[in-house]
CSV table of C-alpha atoms in Angstrom, one decimal:
chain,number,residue,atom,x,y,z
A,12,UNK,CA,102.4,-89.4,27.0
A,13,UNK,CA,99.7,-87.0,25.1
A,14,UNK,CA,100.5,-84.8,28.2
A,15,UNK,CA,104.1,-84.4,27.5
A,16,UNK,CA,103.7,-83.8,23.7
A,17,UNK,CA,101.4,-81.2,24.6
A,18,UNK,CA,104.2,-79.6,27.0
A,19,UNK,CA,106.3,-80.1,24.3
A,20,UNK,CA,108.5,-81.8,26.5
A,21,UNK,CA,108.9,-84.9,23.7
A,22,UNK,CA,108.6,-84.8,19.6
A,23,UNK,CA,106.3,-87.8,19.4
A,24,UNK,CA,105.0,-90.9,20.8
A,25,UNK,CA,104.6,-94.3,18.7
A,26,UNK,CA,101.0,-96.3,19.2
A,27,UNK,CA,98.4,-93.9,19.8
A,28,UNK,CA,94.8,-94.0,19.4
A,29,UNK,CA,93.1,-91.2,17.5
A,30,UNK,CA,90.7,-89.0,19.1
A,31,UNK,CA,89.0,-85.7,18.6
A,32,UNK,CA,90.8,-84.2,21.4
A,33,UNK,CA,93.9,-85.4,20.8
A,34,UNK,CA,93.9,-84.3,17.1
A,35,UNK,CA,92.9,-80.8,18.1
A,36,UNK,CA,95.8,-80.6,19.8
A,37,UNK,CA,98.7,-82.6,18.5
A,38,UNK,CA,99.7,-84.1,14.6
A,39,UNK,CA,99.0,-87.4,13.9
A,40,UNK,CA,99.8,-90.1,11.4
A,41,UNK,CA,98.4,-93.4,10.8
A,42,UNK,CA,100.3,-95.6,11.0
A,43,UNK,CA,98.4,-99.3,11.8
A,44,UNK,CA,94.8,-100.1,10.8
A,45,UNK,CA,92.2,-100.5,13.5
A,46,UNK,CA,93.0,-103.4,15.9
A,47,UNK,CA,89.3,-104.8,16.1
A,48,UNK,CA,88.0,-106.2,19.5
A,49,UNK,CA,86.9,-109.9,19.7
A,50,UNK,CA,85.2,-111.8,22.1
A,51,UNK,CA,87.1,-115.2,23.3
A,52,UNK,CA,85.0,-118.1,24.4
A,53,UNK,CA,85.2,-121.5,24.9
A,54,UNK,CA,84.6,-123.5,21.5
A,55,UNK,CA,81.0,-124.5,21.2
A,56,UNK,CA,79.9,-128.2,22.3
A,57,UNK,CA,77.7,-130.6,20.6
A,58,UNK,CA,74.2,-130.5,20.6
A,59,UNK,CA,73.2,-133.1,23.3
A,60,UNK,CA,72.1,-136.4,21.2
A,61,UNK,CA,68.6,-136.5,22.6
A,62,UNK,CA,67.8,-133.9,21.0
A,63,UNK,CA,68.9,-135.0,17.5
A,64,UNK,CA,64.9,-135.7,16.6
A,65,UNK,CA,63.9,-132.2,16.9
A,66,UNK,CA,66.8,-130.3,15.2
A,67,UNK,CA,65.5,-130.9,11.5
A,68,UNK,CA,63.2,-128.5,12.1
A,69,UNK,CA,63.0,-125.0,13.8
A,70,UNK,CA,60.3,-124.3,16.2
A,71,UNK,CA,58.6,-122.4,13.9
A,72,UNK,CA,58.3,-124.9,11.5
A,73,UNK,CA,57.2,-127.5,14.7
A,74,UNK,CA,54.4,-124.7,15.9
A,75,UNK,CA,53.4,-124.4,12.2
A,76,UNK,CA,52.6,-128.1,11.7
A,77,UNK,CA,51.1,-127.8,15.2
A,78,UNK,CA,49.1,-125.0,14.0
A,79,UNK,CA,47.9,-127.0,10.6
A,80,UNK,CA,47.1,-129.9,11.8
A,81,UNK,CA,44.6,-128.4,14.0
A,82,UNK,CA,43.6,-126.1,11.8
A,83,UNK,CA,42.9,-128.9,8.8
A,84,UNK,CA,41.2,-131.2,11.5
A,85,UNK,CA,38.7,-128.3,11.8
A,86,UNK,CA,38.1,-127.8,8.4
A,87,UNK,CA,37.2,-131.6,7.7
A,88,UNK,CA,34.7,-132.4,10.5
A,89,UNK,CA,33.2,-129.3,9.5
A,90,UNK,CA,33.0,-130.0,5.9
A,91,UNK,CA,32.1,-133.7,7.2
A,92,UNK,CA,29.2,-132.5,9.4
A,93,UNK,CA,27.9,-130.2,7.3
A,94,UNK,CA,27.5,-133.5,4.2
A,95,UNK,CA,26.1,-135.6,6.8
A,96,UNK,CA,23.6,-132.6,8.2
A,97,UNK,CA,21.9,-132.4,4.9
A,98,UNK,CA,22.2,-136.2,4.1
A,99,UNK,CA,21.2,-137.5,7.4
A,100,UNK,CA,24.2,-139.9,7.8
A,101,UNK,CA,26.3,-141.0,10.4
A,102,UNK,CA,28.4,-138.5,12.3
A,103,UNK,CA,32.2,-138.8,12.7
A,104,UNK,CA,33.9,-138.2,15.9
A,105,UNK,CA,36.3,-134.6,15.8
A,106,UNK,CA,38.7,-137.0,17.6
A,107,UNK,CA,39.2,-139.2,14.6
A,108,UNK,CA,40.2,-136.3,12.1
A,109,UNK,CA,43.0,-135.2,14.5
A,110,UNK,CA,44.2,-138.5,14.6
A,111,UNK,CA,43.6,-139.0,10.5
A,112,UNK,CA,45.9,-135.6,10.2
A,113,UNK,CA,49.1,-136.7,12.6
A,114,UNK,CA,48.5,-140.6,11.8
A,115,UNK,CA,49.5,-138.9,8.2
A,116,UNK,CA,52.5,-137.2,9.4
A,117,UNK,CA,53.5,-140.2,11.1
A,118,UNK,CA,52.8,-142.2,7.8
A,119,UNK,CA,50.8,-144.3,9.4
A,120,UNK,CA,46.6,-143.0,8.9
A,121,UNK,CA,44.2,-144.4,10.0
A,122,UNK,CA,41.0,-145.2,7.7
A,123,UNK,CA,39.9,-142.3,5.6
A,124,UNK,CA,36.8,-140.4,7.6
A,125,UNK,CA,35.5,-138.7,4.8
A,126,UNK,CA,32.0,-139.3,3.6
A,127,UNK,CA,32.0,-137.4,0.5
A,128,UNK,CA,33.7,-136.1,-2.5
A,129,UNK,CA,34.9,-133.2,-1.3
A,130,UNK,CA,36.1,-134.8,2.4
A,131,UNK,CA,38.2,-137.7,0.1
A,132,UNK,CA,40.0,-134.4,-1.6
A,133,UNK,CA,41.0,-132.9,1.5
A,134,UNK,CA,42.4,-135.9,3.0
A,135,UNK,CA,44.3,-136.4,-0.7
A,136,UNK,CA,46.1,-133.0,-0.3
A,137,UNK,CA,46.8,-133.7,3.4
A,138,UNK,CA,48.2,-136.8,2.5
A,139,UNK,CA,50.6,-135.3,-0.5
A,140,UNK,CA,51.5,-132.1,1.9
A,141,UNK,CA,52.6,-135.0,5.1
A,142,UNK,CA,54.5,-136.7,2.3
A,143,UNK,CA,56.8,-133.9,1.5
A,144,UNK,CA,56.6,-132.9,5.0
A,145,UNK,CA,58.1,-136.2,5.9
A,146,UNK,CA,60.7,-136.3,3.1
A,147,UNK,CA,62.3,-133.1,4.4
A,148,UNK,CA,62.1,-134.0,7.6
A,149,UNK,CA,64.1,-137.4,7.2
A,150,UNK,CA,66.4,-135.7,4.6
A,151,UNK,CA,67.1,-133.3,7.3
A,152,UNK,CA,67.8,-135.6,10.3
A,153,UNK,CA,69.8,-137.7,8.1
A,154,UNK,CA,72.1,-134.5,7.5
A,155,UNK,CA,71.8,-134.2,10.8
A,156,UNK,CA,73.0,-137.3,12.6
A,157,UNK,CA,76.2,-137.4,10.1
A,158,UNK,CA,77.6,-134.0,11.0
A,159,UNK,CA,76.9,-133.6,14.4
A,160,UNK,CA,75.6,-129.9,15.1
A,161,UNK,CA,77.3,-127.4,17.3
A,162,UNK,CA,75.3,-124.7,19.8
A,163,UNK,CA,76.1,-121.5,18.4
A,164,UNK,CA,79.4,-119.5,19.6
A,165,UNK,CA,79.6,-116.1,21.2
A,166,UNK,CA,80.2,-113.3,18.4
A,167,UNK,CA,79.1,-110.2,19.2
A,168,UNK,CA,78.0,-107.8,22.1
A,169,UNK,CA,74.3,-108.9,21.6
A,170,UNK,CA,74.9,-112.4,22.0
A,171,UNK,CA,76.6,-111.5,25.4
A,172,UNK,CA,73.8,-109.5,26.6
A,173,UNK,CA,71.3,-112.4,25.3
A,174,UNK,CA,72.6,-115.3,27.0
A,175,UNK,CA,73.7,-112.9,29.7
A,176,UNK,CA,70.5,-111.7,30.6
A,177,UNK,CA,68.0,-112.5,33.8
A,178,UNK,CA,68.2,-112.0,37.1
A,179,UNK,CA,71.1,-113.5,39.5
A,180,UNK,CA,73.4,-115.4,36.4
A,181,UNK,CA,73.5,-115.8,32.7
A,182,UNK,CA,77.0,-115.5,30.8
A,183,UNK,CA,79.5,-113.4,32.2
A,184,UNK,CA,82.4,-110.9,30.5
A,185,UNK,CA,85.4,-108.8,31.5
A,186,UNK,CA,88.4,-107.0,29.9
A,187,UNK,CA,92.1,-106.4,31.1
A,188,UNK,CA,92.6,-103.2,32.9
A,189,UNK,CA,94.3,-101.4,30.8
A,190,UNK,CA,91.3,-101.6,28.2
A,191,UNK,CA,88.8,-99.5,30.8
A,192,UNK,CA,91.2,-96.4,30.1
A,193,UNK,CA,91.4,-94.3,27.5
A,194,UNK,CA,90.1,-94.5,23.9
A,195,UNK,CA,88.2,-98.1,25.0
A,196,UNK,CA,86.7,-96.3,28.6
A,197,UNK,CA,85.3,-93.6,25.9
A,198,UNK,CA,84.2,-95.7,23.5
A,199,UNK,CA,81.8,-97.8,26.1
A,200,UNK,CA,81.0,-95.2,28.2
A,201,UNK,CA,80.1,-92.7,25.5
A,202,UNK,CA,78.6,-95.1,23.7
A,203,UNK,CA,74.9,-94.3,22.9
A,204,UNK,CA,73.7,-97.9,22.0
A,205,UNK,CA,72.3,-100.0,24.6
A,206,UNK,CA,73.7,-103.1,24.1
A,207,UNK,CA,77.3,-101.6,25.0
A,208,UNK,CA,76.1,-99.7,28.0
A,209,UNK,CA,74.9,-103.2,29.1
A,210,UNK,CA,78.4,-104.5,28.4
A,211,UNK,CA,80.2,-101.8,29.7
A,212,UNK,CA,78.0,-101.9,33.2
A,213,UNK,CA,78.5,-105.5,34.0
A,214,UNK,CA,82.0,-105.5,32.6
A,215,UNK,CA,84.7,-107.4,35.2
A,216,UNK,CA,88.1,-107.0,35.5
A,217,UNK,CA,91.0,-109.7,34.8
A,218,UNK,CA,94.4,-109.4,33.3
A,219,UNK,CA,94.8,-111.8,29.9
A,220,UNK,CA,96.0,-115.3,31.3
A,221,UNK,CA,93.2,-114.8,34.1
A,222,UNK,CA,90.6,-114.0,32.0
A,223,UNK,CA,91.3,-117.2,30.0
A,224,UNK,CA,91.3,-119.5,33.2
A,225,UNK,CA,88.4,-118.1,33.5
A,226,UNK,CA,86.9,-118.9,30.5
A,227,UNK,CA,88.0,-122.5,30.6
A,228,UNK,CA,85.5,-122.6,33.7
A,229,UNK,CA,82.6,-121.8,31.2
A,230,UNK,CA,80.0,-119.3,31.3
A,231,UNK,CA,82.5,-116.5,30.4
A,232,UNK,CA,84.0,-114.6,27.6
A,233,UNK,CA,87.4,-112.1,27.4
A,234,UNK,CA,87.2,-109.2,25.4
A,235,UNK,CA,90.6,-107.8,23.9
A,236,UNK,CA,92.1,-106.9,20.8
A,237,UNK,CA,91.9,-109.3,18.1
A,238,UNK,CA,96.2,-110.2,17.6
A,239,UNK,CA,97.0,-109.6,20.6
A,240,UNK,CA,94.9,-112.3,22.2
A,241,UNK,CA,95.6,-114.5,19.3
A,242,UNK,CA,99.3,-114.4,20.0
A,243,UNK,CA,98.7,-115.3,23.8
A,244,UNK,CA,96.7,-118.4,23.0
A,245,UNK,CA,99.0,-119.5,20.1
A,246,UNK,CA,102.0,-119.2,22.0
A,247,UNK,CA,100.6,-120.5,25.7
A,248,UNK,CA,97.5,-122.6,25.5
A,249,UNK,CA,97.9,-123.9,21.9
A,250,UNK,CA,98.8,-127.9,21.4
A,251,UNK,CA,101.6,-128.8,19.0
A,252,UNK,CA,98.9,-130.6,16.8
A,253,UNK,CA,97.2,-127.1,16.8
A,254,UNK,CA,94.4,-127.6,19.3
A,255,UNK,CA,92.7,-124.9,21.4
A,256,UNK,CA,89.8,-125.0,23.3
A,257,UNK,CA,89.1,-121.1,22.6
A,258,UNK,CA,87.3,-119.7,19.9
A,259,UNK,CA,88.0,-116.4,18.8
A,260,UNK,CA,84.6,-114.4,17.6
A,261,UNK,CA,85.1,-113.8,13.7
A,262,UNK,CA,82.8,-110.6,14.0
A,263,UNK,CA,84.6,-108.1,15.5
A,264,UNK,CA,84.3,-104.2,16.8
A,265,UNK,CA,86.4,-101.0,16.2
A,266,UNK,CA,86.4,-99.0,18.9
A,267,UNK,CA,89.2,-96.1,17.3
A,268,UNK,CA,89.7,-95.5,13.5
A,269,UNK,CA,93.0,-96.3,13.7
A,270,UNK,CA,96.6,-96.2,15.9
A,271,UNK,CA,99.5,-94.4,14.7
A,272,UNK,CA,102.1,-91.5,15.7
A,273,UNK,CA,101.8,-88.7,17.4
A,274,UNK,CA,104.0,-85.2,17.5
A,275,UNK,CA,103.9,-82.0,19.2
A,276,UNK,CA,102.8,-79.3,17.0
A,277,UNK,CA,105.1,-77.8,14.9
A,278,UNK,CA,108.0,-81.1,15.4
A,279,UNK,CA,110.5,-80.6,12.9
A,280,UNK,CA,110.6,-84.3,12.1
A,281,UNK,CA,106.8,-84.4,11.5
A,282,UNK,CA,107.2,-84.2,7.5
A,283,UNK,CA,109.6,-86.8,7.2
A,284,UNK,CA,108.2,-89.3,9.4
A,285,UNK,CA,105.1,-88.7,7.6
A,286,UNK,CA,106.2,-89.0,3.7
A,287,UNK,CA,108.0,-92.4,5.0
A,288,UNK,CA,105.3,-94.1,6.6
A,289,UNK,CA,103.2,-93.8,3.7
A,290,UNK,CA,105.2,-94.9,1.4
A,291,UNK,CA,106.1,-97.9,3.4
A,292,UNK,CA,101.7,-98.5,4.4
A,293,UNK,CA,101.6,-97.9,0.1
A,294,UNK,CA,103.7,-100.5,-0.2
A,295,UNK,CA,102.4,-103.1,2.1
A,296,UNK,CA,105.5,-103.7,3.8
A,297,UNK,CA,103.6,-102.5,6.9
A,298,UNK,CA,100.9,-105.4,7.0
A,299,UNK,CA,103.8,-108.0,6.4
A,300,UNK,CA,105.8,-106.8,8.8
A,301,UNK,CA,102.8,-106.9,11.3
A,302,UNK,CA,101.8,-111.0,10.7
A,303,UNK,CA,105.8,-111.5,10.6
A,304,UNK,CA,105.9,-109.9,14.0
A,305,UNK,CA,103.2,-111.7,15.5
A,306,UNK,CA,104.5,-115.4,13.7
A,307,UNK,CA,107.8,-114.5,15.4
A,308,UNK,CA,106.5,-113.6,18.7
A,309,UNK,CA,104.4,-117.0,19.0
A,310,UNK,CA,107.1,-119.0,18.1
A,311,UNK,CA,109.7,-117.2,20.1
A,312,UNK,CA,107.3,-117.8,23.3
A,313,UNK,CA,106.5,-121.3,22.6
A,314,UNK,CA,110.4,-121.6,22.0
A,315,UNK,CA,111.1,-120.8,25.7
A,316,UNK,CA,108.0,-121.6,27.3
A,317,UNK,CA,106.7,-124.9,29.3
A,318,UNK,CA,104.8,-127.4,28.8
A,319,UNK,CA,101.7,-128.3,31.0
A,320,UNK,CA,98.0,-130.8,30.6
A,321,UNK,CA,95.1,-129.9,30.3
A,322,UNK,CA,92.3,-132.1,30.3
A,323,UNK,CA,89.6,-131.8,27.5
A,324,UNK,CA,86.0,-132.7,27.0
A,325,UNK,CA,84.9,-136.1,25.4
A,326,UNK,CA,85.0,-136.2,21.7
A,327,UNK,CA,81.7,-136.1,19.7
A,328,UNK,CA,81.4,-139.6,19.4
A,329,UNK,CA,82.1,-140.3,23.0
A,330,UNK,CA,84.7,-143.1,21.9
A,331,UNK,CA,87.7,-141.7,24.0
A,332,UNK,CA,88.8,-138.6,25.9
A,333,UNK,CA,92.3,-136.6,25.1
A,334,UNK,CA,94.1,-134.5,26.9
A,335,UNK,CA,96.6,-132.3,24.7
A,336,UNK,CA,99.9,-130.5,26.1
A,337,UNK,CA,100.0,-127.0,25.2
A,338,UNK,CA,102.5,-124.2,26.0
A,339,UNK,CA,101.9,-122.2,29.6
A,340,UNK,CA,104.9,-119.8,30.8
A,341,UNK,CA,104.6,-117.3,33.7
């Protein structure tokens, strides 16, 4: 279409992406705001129950306590053995303080191995520091077992190259088509970060309602603009209660400034066109009429659509399994 504006062969064109070349060489109006690209995955499962104990705490925290408790076993038998060097007493076992220091944690000690003063303070603040350690930690997996934690969902490019990374597997990703053309084809192949590169070079191919089915398999994520993916899984793979099993990232990416109009140089119905569409974007009427088109859309396809199961995974609790009917059409 830019080809035949440039010809001057048409006046204008409606939804087009902005580009330096293209302004150089034709007029332009905005007309819509940027359509942000999001990444569609399956919604996130639980966190597998046996590993409920170990969730209270990051692994940081776990190496740190690791880290301490050695660290503090150290630092009383020396302490120790340096009181019973000058006294001549008995000498304790390096075992037995490791096993003081996590018998603590587990709030269960053993007897008290110190010999002196100073030994008897130690194990006092180790005592008060496992006690607050212990508090959080059964505070925390309290929280825990009530509201069941979720793995984390796929939201941006990096989390794709993440858990897509290694050699032979790892998450997978793909676009429609028409999206490896044009301003998107640019924008990822122009692209000077990394991480898109990455995405753009093991990008595959599948038109919307196969890239879904494909993402109900697992392991795999759609990329595509942000409405017009939400209208196709409103209106086909939504249940009437409102179930899906997608999830749509909530961090998304521009890859143009904006889409609008464009015109031939020196189109007589430029000026016009142009004073009218910002009054009507000054006046908001262009965002309503954009969610009023989309509402209208979804419920115009689920209107004349049909209905179809598909099975689910178990709830959280394991009590029962559901399969919801939502809205397929060819």
């Amino acid at each position: 279409m830019v080809g035949f504006l440039q010809r001057e062969e048409a006046d204008f064109c409606t939804m087009l992406g902005a580009t330096a070349d293209r302004l150089r060489i034709l007029d332009y109006i905005r007309t819509y705001p940027s359509e942000l690209m999001t990444i569609t995955s399956l919604k996130p499962p639980p966190f597998p129950q046996q590993s409920a104990l170990i969730r209270p705490f990051e692994k940081e925290v776990w190496a740190s306590l690791l880290v301490g408790v050695v660290v503090w076993g150290i630092v009383f038998w020396v302490l120790q053995q340096f009181w019973v060097g000058v006294t001549a007493g008995q000498r304790i076992q390096f075992s037995k303080t490791l096993l003081y220091g996590w018998g603590a944690l587990l709030e269960q000690p053993p007897s008290d191995p110190s010999v002196n003063l100073s030994g008897q303070m130690l194990a006092g603040w180790w005592l008060l520091f496992s006690l607050i350690i212990t508090t959080g930690y059964r505070s925390s997996l309290i929280a825990h077992l009530t509201v069941q934690s979720k793995t984390k969902p796929m939201e941006t490019l990096e989390d794709l190259v993440r858990e897509g990374g290694g050699v032979g597997g790892g998450w997978r990703w793909g676009t429609e088509p028409w999206l490896l053309r044009g301003i998107p084809r640019d924008y990822y192949s122009k692209h000077t970060d990394p991480v898109v590169k990455e995405v753009h070079r093991r990008m595959e191919v599948f038109d919307a309602d196969a890239g879904l089915k494909e993402v109900l398999k697992g392991g795999f994520s759609l990329i595509d603009f942000e409405n017009y993916i939400r209208i196709i899984i409103a209106s086909r793979y939504t249940a009437d209660n409102g179930y899906t099993p997608f999830f749509i990232s909530k961090k998304g990416f521009s890859i143009t400034s904006a889409f609008g109009w464009g015109f031939r140089k020196g189109a007589p119905n430029y000026e016009p066109f142009r004073r009218l569409i910002h009054a009507l974007e000054d006046t908001g009427i262009i965002k309503y009429w954009i969610a009023n088109v989309i509402d209208h859309k979804v419920k115009e396809t689920r209107a004349t659509g049909e209905m179809a199961d598909i099975p689910h995974l178990t709830d959280t609790q394991g009590v029962r399994q559901c399969q919801f009917s939502i809205v397929l059409f060819n």
